[in-house]
mmCIF file with all atom_site columns, C-alpha atoms in Angstrom:
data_model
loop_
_atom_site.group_PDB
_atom_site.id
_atom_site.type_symbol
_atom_site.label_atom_id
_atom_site.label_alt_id
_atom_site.label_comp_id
_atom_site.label_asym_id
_atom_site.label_entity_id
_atom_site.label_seq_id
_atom_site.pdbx_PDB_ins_code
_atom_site.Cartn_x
_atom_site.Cartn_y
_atom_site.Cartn_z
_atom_site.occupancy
_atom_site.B_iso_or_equiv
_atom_site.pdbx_formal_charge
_atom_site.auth_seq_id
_atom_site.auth_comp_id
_atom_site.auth_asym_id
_atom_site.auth_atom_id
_atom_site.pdbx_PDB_model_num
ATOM 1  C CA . UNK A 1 1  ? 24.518 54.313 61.409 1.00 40.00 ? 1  UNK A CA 1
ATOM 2  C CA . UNK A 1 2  ? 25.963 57.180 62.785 1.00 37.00 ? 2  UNK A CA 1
ATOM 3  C CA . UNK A 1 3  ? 24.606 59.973 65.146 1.00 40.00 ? 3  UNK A CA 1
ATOM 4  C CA . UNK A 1 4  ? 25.539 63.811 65.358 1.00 39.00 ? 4  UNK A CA 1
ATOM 5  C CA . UNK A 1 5  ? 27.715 65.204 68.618 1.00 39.00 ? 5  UNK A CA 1
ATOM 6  C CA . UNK A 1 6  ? 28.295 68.596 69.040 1.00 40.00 ? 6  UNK A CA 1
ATOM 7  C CA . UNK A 1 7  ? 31.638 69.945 70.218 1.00 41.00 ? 7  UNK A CA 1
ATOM 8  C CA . UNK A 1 8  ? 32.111 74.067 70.949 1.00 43.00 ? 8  UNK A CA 1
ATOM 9  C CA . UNK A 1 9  ? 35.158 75.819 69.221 1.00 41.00 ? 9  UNK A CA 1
ATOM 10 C CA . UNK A 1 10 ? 35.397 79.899 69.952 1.00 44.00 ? 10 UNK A CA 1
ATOM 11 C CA . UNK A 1 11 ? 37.369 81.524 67.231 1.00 46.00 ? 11 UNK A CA 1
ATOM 12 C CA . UNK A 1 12 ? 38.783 85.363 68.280 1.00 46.00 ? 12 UNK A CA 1
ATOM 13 C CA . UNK A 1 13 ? 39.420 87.178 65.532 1.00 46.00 ? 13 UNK A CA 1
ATOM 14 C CA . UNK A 1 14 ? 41.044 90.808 65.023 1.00 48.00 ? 14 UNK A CA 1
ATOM 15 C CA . UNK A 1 15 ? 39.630 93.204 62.602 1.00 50.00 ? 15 UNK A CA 1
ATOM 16 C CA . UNK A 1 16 ? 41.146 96.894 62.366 1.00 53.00 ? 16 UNK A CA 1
ATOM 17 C CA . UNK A 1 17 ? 42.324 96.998 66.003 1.00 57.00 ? 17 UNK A CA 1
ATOM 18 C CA . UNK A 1 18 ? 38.735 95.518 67.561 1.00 55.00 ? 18 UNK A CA 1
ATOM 19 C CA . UNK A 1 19 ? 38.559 91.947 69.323 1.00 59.00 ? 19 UNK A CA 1
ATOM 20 C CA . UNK A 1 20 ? 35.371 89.718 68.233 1.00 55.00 ? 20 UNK A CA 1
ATOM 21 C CA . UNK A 1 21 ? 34.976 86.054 70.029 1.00 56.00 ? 21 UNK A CA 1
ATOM 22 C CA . UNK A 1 22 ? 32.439 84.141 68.237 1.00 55.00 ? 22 UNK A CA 1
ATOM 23 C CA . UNK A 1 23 ? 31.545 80.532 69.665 1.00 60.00 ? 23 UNK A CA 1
ATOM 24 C CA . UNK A 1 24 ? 29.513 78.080 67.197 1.00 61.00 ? 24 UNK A CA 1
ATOM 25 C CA . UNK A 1 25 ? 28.906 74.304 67.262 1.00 61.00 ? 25 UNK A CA 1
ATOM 26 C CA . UNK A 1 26 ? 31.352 72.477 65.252 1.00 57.00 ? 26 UNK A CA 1
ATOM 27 C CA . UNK A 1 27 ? 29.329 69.005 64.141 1.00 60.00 ? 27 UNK A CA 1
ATOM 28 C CA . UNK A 1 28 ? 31.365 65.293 64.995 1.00 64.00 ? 28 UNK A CA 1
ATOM 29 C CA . UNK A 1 29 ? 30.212 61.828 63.731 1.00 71.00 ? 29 UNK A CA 1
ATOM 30 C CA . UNK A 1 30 ? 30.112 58.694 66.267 1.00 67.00 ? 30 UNK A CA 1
ATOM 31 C CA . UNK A 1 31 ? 29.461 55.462 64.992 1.00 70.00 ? 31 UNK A CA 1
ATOM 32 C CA . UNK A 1 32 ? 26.744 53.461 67.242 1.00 70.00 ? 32 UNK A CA 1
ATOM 33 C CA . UNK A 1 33 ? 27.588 50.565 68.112 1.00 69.00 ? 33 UNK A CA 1
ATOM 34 C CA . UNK A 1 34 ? 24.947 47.964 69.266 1.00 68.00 ? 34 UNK A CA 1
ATOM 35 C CA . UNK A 1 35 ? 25.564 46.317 72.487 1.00 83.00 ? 35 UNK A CA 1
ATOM 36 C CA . UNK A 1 36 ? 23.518 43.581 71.213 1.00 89.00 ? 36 UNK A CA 1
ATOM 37 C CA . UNK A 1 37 ? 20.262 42.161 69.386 1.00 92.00 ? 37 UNK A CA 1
ATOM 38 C CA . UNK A 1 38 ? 17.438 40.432 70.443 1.00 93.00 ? 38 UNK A CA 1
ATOM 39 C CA . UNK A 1 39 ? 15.988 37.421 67.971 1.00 93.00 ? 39 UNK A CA 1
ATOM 40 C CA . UNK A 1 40 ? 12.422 36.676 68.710 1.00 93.00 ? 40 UNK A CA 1
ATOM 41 C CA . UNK A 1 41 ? 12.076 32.581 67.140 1.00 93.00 ? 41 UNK A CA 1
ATOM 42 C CA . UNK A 1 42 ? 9.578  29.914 67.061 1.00 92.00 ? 42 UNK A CA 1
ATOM 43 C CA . UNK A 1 43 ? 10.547 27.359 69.905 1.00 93.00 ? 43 UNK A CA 1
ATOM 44 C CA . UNK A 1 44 ? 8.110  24.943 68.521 1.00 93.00 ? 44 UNK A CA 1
ATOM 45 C CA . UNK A 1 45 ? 9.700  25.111 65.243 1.00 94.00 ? 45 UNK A CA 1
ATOM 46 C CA . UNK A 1 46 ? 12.525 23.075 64.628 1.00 96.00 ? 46 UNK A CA 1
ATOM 47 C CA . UNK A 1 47 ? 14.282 24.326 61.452 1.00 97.00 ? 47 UNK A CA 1
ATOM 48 C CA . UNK A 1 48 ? 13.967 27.705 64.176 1.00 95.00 ? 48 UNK A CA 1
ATOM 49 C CA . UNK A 1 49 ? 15.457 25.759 67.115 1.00 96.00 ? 49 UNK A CA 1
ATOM 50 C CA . UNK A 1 50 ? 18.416 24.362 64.675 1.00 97.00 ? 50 UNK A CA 1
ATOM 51 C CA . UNK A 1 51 ? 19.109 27.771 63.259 1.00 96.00 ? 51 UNK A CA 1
ATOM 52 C CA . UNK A 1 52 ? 19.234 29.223 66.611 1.00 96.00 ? 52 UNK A CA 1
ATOM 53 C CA . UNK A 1 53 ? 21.599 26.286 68.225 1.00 96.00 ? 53 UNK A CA 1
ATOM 54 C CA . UNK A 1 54 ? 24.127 27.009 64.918 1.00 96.00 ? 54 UNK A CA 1
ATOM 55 C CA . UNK A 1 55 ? 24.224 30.629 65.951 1.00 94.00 ? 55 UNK A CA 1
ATOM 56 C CA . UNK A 1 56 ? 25.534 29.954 68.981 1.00 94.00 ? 56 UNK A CA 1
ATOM 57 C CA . UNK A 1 57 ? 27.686 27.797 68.545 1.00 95.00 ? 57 UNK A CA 1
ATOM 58 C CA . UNK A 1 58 ? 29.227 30.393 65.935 1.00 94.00 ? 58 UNK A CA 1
ATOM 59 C CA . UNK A 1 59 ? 31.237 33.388 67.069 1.00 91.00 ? 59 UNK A CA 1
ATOM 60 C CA . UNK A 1 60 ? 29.192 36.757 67.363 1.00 88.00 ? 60 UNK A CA 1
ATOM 61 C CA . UNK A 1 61 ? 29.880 40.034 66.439 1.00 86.00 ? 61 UNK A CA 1
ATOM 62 C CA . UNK A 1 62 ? 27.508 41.630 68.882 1.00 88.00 ? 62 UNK A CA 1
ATOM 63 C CA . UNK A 1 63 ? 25.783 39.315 71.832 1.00 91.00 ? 63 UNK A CA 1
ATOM 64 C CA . UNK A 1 64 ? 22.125 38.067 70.005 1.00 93.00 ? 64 UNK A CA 1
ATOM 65 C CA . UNK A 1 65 ? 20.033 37.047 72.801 1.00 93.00 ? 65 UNK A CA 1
ATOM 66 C CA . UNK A 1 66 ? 16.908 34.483 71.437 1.00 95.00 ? 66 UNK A CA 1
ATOM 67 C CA . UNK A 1 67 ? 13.931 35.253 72.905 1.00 94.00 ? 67 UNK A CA 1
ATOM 68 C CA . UNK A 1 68 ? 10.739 32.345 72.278 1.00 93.00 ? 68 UNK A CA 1
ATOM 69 C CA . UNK A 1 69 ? 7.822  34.068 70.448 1.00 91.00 ? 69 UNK A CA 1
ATOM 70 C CA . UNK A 1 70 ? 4.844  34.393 72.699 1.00 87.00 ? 70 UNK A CA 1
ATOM 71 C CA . UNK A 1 71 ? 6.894  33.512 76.082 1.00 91.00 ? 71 UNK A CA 1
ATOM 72 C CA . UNK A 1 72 ? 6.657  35.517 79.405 1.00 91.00 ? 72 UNK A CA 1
ATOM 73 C CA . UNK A 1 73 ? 9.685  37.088 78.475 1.00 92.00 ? 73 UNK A CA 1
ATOM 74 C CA . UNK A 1 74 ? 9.045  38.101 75.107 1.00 91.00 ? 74 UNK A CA 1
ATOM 75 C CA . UNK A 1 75 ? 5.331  39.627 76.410 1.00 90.00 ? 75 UNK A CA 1
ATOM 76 C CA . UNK A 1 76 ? 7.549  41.939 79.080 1.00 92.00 ? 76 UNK A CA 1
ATOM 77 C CA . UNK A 1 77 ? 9.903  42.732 76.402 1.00 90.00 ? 77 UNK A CA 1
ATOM 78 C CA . UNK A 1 78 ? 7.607  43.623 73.915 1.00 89.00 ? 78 UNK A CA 1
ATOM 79 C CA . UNK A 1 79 ? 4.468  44.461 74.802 1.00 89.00 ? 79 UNK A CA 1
ATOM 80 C CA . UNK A 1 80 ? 3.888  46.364 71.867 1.00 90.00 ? 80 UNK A CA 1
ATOM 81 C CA . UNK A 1 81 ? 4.134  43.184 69.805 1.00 84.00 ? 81 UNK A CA 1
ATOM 82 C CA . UNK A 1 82 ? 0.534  41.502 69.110 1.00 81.00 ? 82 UNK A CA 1
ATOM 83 C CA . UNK A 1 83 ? 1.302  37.426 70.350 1.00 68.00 ? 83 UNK A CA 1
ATOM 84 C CA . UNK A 1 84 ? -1.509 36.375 68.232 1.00 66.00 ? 84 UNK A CA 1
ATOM 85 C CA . UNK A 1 85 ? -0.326 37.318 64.983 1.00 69.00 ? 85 UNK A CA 1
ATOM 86 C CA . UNK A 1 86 ? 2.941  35.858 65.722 1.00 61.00 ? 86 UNK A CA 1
ATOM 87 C CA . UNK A 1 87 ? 1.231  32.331 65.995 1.00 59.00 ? 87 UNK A CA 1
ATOM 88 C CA . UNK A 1 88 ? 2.184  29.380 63.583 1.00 55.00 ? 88 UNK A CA 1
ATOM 89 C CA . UNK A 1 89 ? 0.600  29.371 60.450 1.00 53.00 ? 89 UNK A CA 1
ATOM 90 C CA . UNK A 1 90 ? -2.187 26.924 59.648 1.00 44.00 ? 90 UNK A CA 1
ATOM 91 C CA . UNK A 1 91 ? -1.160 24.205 56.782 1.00 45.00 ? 91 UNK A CA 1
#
């Protein structure tokens, strides 16, 4: 992903004995970079618990910070996120 900066470049040009300055916005690309990602998991779960344990043990692009599903933390994080429908599923 990349995102649009804007950098200003005047140009003065000559054109039968007259001065012009024109100033326009010249378009760069910078990359984003993410300073890190947040995995919301199952702490009851633990095929959730092992996968998260073998990421960290593993070295890490970006910092992943794991987050239990329907914790305090994960409420004030995302409040957005409905708890309920992030419940375990019913055999």
């Amino acid at each position: 992903m990349s995102v649009t900066t804007s950098a200003t470049t005047t140009a003065t040009t000559t054109t039968s004995g007259s001065r012009s300055t024109s100033t326009r916005e010249a378009p760069s690309r910078a990359p984003l970079r993410p300073t890190g990602l947040t995995v919301l998991y199952d702490a009851q779960c633990p095929v959730c618990r092992k996968a998260r344990r073998w990421t960290e043990r593993h070295r890490q692009l970006v910092p992943i910070r794991f987050v239990a599903a329907g914790s305090d933390l994960a409420r004030y994080r995302f409040p957005e996120l409905d708890v309920g429908s992030t419940s375990p599923m019913s055999p």
